[in-house]
Coordinates of C-alpha atoms and ligand atoms in Angstrom, one line a residue:
X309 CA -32.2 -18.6 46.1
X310 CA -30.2 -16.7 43.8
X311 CA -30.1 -12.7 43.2
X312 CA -29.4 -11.9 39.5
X313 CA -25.8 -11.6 39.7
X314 CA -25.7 -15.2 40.8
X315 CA -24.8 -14.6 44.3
X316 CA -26.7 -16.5 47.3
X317 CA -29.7 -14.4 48.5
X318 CA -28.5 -12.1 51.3
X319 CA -31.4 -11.8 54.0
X320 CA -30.4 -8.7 56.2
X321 CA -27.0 -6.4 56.3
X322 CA -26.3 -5.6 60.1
X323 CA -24.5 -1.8 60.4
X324 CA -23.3 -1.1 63.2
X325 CA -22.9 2.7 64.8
X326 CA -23.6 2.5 68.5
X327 CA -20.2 3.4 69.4
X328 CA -19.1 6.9 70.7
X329 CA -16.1 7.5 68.7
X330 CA -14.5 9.8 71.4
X331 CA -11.5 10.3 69.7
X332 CA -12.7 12.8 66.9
X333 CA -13.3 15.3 70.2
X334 CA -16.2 16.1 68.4
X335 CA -20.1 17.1 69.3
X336 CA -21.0 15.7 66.0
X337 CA -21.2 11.7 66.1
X338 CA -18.5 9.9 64.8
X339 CA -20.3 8.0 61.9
X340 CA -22.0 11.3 61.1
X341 CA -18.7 13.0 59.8
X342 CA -18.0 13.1 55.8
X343 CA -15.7 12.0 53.4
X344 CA -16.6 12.3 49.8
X345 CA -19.3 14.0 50.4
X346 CA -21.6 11.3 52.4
X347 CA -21.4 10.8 55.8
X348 CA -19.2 7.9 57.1
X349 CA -22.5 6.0 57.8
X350 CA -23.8 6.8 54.2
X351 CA -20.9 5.5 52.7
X352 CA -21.6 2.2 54.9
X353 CA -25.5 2.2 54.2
X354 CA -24.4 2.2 50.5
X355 CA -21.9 -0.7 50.4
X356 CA -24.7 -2.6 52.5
X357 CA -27.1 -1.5 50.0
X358 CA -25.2 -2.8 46.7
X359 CA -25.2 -6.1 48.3
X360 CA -28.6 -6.3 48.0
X361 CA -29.9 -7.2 51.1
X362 CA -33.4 -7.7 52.1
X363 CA -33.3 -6.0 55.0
X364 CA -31.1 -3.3 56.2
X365 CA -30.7 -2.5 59.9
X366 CA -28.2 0.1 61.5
X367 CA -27.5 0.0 65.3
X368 CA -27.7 3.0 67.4
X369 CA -27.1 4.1 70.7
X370 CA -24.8 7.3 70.7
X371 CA -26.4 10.6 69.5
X372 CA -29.3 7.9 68.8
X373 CA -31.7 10.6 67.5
X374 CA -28.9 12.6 65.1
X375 CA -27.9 9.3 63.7
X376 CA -31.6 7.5 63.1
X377 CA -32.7 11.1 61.3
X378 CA -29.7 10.5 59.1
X379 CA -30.8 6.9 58.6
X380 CA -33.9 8.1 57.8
X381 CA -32.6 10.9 55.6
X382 CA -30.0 8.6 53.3
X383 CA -32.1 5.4 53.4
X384 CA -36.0 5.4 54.6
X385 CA -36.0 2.0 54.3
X386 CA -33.0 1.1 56.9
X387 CA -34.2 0.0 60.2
X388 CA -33.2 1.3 62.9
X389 CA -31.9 -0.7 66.0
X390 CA -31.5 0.7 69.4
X391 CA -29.0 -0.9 71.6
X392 CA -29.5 -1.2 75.2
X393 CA -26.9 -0.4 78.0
X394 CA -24.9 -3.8 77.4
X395 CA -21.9 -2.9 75.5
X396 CA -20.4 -4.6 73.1
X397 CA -20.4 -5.5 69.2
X398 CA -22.2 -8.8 70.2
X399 CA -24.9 -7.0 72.5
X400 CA -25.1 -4.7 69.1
X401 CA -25.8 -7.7 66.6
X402 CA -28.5 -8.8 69.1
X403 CA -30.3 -5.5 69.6
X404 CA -30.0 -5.3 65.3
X405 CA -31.7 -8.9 65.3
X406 CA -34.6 -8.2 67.6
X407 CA -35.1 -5.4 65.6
X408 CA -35.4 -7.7 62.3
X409 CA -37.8 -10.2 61.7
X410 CA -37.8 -13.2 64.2
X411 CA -38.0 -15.8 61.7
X412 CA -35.3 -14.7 59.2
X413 CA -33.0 -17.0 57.1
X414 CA -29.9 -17.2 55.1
X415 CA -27.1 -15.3 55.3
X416 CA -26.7 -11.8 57.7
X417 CA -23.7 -9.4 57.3
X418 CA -22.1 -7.6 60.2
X419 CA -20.4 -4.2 59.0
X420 CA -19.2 -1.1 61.0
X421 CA -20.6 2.5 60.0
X422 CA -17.2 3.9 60.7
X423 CA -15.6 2.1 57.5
X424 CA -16.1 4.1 54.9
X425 CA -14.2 2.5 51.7
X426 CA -15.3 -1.2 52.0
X427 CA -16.8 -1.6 49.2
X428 CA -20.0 -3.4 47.7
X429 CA -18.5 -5.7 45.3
X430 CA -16.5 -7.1 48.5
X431 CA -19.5 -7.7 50.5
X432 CA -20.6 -9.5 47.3
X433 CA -17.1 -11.5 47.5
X434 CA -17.4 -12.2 51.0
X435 CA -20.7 -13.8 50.2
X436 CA -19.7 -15.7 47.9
X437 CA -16.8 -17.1 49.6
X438 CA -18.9 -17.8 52.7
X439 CA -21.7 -19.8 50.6
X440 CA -19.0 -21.3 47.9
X441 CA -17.5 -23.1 51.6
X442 CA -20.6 -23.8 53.3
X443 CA -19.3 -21.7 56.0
X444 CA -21.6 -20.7 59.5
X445 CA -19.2 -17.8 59.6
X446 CA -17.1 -15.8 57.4
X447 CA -14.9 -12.8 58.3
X448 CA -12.8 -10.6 56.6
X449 CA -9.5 -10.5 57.6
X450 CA -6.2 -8.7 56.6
X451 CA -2.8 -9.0 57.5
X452 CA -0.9 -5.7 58.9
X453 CA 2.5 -5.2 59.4
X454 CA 1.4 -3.6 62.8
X455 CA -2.0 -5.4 64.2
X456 CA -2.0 -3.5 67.7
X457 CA -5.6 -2.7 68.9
X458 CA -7.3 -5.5 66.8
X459 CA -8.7 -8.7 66.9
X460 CA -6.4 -11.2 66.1
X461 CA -7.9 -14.6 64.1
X462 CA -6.8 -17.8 65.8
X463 CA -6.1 -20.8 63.4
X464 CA -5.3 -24.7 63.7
X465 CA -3.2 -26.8 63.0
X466 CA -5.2 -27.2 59.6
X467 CA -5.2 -23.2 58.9
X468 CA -8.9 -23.4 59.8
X469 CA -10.3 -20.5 61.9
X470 CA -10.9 -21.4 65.4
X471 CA -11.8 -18.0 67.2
X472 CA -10.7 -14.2 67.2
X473 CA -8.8 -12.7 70.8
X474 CA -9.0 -9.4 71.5
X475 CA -5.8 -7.2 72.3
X476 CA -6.5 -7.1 75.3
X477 CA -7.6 -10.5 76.2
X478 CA -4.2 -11.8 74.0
X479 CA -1.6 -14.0 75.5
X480 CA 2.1 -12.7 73.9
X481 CA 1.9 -15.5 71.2
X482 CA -1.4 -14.3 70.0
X483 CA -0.2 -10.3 70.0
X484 CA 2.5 -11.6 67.5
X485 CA 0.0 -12.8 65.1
X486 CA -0.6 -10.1 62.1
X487 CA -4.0 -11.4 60.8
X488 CA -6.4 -9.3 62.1
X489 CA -10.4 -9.1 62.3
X490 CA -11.7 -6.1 60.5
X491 CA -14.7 -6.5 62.1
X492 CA -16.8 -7.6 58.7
X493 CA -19.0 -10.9 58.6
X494 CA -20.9 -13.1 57.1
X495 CA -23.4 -15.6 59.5
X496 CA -26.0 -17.6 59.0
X497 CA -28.6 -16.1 60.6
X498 CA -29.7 -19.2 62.9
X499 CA -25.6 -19.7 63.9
X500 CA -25.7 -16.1 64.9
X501 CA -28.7 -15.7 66.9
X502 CA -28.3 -19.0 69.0
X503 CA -24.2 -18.0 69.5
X504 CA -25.0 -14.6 70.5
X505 CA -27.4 -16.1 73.2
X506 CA -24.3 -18.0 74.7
X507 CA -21.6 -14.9 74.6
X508 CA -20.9 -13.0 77.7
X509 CA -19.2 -10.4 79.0
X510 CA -16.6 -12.4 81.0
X511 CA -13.9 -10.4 79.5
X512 CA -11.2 -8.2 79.8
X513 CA -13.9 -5.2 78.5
X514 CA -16.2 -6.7 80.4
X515 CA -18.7 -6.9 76.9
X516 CA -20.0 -8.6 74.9
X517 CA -18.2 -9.3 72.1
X518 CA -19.5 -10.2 68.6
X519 CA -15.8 -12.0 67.9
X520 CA -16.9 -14.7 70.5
X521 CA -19.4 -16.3 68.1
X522 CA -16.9 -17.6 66.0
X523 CA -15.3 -20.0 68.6
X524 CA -18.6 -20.7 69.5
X525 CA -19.7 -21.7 66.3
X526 CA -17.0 -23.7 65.7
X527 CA -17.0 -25.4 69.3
X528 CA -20.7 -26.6 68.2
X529 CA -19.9 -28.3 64.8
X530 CA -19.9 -25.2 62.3
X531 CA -17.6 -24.3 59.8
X532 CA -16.0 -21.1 60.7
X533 CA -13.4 -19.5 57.6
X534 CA -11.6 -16.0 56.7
X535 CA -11.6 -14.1 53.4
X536 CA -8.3 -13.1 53.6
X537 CA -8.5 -9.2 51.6
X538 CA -5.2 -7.3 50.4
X539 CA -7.0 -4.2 49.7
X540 CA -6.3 -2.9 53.8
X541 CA -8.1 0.4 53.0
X542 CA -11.5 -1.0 52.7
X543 CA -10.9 -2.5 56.5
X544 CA -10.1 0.7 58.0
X545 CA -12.0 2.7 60.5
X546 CA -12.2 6.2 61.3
X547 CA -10.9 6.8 64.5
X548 CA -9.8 10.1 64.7
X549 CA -9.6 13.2 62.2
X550 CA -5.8 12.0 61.1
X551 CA -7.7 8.9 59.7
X552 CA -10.9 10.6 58.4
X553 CA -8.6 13.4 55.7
X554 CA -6.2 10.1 55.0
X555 CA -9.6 7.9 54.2
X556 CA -11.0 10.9 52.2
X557 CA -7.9 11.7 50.0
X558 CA -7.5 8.0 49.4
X559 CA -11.3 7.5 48.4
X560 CA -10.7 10.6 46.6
X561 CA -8.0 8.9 44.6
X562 CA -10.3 6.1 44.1
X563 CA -13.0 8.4 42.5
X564 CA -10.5 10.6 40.6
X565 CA -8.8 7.2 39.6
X566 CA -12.3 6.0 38.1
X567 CA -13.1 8.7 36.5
X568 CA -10.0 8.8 34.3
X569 CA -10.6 5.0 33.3
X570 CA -14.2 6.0 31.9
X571 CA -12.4 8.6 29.8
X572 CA -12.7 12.1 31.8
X573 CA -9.3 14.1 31.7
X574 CA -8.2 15.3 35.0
X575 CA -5.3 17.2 34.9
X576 CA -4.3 17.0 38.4
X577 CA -5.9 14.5 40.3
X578 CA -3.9 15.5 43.3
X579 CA -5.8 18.9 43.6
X580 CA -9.1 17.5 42.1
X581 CA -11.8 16.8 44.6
X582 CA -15.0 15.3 43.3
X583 CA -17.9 13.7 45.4
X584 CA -19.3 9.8 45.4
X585 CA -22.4 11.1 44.1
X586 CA -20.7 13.2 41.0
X587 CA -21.1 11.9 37.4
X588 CA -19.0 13.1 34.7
X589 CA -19.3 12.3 30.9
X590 CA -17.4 11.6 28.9
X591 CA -14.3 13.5 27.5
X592 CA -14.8 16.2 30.0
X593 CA -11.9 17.7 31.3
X594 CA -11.2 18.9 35.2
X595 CA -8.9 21.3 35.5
X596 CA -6.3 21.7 38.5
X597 CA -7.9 23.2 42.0
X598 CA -11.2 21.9 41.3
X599 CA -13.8 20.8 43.3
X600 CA -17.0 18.8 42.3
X601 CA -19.4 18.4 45.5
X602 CA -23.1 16.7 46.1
X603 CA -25.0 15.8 43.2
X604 CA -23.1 17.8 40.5
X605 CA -23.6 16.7 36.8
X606 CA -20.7 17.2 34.7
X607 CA -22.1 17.1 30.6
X608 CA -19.5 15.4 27.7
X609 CA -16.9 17.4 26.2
X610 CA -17.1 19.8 29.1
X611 CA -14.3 21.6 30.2
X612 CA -14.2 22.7 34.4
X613 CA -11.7 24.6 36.5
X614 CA -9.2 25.6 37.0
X615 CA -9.9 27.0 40.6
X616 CA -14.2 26.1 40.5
X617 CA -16.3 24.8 43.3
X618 CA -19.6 23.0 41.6
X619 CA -22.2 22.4 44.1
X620 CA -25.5 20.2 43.2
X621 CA -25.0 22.0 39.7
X622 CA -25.6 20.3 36.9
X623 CA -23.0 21.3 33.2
X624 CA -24.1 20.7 30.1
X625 CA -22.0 19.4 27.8
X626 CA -19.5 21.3 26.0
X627 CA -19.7 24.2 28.3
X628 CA -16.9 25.8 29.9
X629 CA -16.5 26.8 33.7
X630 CA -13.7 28.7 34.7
X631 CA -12.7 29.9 38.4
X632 CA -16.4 29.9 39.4
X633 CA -18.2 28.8 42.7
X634 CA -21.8 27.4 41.7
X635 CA -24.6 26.0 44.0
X636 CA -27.5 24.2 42.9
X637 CA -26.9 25.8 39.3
X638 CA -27.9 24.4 36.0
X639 CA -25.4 25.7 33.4
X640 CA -26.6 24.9 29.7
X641 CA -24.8 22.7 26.5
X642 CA -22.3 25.0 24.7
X643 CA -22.7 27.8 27.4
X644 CA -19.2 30.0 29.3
X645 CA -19.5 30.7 32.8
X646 CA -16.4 33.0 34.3
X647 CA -13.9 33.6 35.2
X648 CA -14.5 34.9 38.8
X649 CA -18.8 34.0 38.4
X650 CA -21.1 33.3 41.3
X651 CA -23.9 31.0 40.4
X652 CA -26.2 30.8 43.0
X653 CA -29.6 28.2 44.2
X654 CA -31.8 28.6 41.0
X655 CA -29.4 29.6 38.4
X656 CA -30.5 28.3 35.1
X657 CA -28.3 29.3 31.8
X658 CA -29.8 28.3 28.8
X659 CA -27.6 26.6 25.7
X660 CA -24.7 29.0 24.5
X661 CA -25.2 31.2 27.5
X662 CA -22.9 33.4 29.0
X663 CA -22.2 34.5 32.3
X664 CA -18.8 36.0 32.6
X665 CA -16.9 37.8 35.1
X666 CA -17.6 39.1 38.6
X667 CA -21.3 38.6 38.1
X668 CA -23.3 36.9 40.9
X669 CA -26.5 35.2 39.8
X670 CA -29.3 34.0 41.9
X671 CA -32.6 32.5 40.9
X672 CA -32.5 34.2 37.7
X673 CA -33.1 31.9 34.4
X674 CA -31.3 33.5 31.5
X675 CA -32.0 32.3 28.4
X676 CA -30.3 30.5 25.4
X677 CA -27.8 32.6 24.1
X678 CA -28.8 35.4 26.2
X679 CA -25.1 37.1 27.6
X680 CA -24.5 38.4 31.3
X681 CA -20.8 39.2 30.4
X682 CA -18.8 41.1 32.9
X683 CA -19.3 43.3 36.6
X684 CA -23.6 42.5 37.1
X685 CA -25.7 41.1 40.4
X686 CA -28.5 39.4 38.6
X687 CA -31.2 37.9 41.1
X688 CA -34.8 37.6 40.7
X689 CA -34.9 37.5 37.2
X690 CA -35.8 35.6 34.2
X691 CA -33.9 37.2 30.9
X692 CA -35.3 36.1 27.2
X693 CA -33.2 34.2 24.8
X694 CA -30.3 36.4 22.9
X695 CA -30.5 39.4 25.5
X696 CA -27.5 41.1 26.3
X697 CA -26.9 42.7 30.0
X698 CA -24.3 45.6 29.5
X699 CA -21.4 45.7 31.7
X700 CA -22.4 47.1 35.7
X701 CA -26.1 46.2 35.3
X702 CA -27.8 45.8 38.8
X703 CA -31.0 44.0 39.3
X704 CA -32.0 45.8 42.3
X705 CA -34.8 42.8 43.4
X706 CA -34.9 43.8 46.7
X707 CA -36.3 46.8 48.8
X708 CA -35.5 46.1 52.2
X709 CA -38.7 43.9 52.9
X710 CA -39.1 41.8 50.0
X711 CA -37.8 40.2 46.4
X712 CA -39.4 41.2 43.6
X713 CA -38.7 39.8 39.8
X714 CA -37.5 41.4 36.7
X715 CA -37.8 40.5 33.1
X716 CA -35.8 41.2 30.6
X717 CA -37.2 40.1 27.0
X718 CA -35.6 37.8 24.6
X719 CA -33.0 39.7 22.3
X720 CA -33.5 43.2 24.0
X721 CA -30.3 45.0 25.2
X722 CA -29.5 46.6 28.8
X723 CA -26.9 49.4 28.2
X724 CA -23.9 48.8 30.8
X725 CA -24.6 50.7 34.5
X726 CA -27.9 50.2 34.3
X727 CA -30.1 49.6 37.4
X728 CA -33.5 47.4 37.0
X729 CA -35.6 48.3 40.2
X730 CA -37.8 45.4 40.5
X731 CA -40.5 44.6 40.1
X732 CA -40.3 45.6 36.7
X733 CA -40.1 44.1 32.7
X734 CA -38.8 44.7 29.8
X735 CA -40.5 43.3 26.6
X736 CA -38.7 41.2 24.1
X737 CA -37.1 43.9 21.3
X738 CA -36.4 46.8 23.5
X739 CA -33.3 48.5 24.7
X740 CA -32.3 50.2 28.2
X741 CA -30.2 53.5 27.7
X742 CA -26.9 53.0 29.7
X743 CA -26.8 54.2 32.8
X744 CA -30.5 54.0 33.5
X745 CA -32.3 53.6 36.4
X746 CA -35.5 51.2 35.5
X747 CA -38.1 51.9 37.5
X748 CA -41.2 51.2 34.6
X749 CA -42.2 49.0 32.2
X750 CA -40.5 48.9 29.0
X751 CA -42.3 47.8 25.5
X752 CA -41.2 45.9 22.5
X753 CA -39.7 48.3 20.6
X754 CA -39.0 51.2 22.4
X755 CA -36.0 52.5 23.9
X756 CA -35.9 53.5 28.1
X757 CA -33.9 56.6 28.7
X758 CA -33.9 56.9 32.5
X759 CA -30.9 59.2 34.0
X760 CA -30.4 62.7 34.2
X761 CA -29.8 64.7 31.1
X762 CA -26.5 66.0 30.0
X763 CA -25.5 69.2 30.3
X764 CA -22.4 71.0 28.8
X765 CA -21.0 74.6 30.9
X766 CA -18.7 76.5 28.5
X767 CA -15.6 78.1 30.1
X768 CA -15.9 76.3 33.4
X769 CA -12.4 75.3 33.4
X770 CA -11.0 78.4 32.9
X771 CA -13.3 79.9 35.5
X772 CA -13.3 77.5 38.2
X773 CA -10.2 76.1 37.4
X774 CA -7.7 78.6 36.6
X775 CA -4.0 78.0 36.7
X776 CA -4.1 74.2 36.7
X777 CA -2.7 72.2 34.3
X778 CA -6.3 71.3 33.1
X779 CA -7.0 74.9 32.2
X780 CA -3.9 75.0 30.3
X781 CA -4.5 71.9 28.2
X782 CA -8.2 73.1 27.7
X783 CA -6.5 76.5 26.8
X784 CA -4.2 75.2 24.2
X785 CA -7.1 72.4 22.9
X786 CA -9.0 75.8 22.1
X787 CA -6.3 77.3 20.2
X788 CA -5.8 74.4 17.8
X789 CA -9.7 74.0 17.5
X790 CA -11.4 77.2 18.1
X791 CA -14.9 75.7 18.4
X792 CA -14.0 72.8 21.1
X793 CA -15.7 73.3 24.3
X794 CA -17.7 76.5 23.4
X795 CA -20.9 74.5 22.6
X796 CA -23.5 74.8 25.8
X797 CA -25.0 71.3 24.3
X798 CA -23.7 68.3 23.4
Ligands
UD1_1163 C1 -13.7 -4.6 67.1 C2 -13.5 -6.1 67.1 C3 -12.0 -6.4 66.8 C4 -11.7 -5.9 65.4 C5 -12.0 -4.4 65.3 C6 -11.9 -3.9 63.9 C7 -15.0 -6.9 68.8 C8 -15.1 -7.4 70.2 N1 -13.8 -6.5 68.5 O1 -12.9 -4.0 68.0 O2 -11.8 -7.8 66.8 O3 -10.3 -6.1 65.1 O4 -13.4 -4.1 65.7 O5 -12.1 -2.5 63.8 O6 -16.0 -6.9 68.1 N2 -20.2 -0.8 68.3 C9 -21.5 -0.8 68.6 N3 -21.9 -1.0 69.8 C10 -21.0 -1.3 70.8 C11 -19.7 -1.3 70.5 C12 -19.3 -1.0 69.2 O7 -22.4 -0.5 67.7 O8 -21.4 -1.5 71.9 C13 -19.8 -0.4 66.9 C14 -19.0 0.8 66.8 O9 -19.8 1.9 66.5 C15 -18.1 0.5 65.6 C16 -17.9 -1.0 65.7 O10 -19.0 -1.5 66.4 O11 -18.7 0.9 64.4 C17 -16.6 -1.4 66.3 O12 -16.5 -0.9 67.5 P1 -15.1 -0.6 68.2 O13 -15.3 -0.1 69.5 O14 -14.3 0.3 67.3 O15 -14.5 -2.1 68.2 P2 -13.1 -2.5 68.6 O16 -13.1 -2.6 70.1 O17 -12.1 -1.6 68.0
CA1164 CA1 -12.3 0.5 66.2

């Protein structure tokens, strides 16, 4: 049976993450560390996924409970295998098939959740290699200039694949060999179960290993072959933190590398960090020193960085972001958000917006074309199309105990060092006197005067402040204007 891409029908992808990746000195599991913003395991749940399996199952055993939540979490319909207290990668493929349906078919693949760039399209190649030579077994193999600590894949005479030895189990001829096992298979699923049933742990590990079922296999009649890859990246494991930030820069390249070939700019892909789960349209532009994390949405024609962190935020297209650190934000089409802006959880800027330097912004939904231009702390809020927010405005949404909301009507106009004490709203059409402090309601229309009324003291200078060079300027201001200063009033 064929999928729609023409490749054989895959019946179950095999994960495995039992192991306890000791050498990341780590409380967090090994598989449970990210690159690219997904967990080394996520990354491996979604290359088994694009080979479109019908059944997915990841082993367990170390930090079982962290690691099935975050099965559960990335992929609800994973299963999850437990593995007993029989080591091995073999032991680990058994425990993964109990766990699957007894009476499954077809081809089942073998991957490691601490492998985070192999990619789907190779598990689609591997496939097709292992059905295209009506092979029992299939594995990947690479060959390294320095093969110490892996498998190493035995041929014959006639090149065929005849078995993988394990470094430590190697004579010296077999150490010299550089093709190694990277631990990626195809089987058929009937080869593999009955194989597994005749490994054992008479070995230098003393384990079961999953390697074994090639020779077996073979011994029995089966056609056993190697997909030789040149790609050595998408092999590699994560062993230690050394190898985790030289597997994420290098899948960063890959991203950064795709995104330019679909037509985004990125000026400086070396300082450019941007997520598997980012999409960019477009024409956009990434500017040096930028990051774009999670599930962040990057609009057409937009233009980001330099010096921004993007969260989960979403940018329309056109917009410009500059030096601005935004989570779970939604920045409108055509809108300008910085320099120096923080866009926090519930941020909403509507089309040609404006939110401009040192303001902070939480769950506050300003309207198209409304303007929160320079020095303001905006939380709580929702502001009306084509309002302006003077410069210093404080929405004062909280009073020790609880939030409260502000509203700020469409085109109405908040003189700068103002202070909105929530709960409180201003209709559309009405203006806030600088320097107010808000405390009521405000209608359409009218104008809110709230601070104390000015008061002008003729002659305080020279009273209070005789003999400084501010009475003598105010002194000699007087002569040439004989009326400056004398008014009580302003
Ligand atoms: C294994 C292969 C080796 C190959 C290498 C590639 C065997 C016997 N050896 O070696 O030929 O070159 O991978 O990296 O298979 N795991 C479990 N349960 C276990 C043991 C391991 O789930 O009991 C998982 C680990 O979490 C990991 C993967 O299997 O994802 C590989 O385990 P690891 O201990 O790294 O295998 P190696 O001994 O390095
Ligand atoms: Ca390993």
């Amino acid at each position: 049976m064929n999928t729609p891409h023409g490749t054989p029908r895959l019946a179950a992808v095999i994960v495995l993450a039992a192991g306890e990746g000791t050498r990341m000195k780590s409380a967090t599991p090994k598989v449970l560390h990210r690159i690219g913003g997904r967990t080394l395991l996520g990354h491996a749940i979604a290359a088994a996924r694009a080979a479109e399996p019908d059944h997915l199952a990841v082993v367990v055993r170390h930090e079982r409970d962290l690691v099935a939540k975050h099965v559960g979490e990335v992929d609800p319909g994973a299963i999850v295998a437990d593995q007993d207290d029989v080591k091995g990668t073999g032991r680990a493929a058994q425990c993964a098939l109990d766990a699957l349906p007894n009476d499954l078919e077809g081809t089942i693949l073998v991957t490691y959740g601490d492998v985070p760039l192999l990619s789907g399209e190779t598990l689609h190649q591997l496939v097709d290699h292992h059905a295209a030579s009506g092979s029992a077994a299939t594995v990947i193999t690479a060959n390294l200039e320095n093969p110490t600590g892996y498998g190493r894949i035995l041929r014959g005479g006639d090149d065929a694949v005849e078995g993988i030895v394990e470094q430590k189990d190697a004579t010296p001829e077999q150490l010299a060999i550089t093709e190694i096992n990277s631990g990626i298979y195809a089987f058929d699923a009937a080869v593999l179960r009955e194989a597994l049933a005749q490994v054992t742990t008479d070995n230098a590990q003393g384990e079961k290993y999953l390697t074994d079922v090639l020779a077996i296999a073979r011994a029995a009649g089966s056609r056993v072959s190697a997909h030789l890859i040149d790609d050595l990246w998408q092999t590699e494991g994560v062993n230690d933190r050394v190898q985790l930030a030289r597997l994420g820069r290098e899948l960063n390249r890959r991203i950064t590398e795709r995104w330019m070939r679909a037509g985004v700019t990125i000026v400086d892909p070396e300082t450019t960090w941007i997520d598997a789960d980012v999409t960019i349209g477009q024409d956009a532009t990434i500017l040096p020193n930028t990051q774009l994390l999670g599930a962040t949405v990057v609009g057409a024609d937009a233009v980001v960085g330099p010096d921004t962190t993007l969260n989960g935020t979403e940018v329309g297209e056109r917009a410009e972001v500059k030096r601005t650190e935004a989570l779970l934000a939604v920045i409108g089409p055509d809108a300008t958000v910085g320099p120096f802006s923080y866009l926090r959880p519930g941020t909403v800027l509507g089309a040609k917006g404006k939110i401009g330097g040192f303001v902070e912004t939480k769950n506050a939904k300003i309207g198209d074309g409304a303007k929160v231009p320079h020095l303001t702390y905006c939380g709580d809020a929702t502001i009306g199309e084509g309002a302006n927010i003077g410069a210093g405005t404080i929405f004062a949404n909280y009073d020790g105990v609880a939030k409260h909301h502000t509203t700020v009507g469409a085109h109405s106009f908040v003189g700068s060092d103002s202070v909105l004490i929530a709960p409180v709203n201003i209709a559309d059409g009405a203006y806030v006197g600088a320097g107010s402090a808000v405390t009521a309601d405000v209608g359409p229309g009218q104008i809110a005067v709230a601070r104390g009324m000015q008061r002008n003291i003729a002659g305080w200078v020279a009273r209070r402040r005789a003999g400084t060079k501010t009475a003598d300027a105010a002194e000699a201001a007087a002569r040439h204007t004989p009326d400056a200063g004398e008014a009580d009033q302003p």
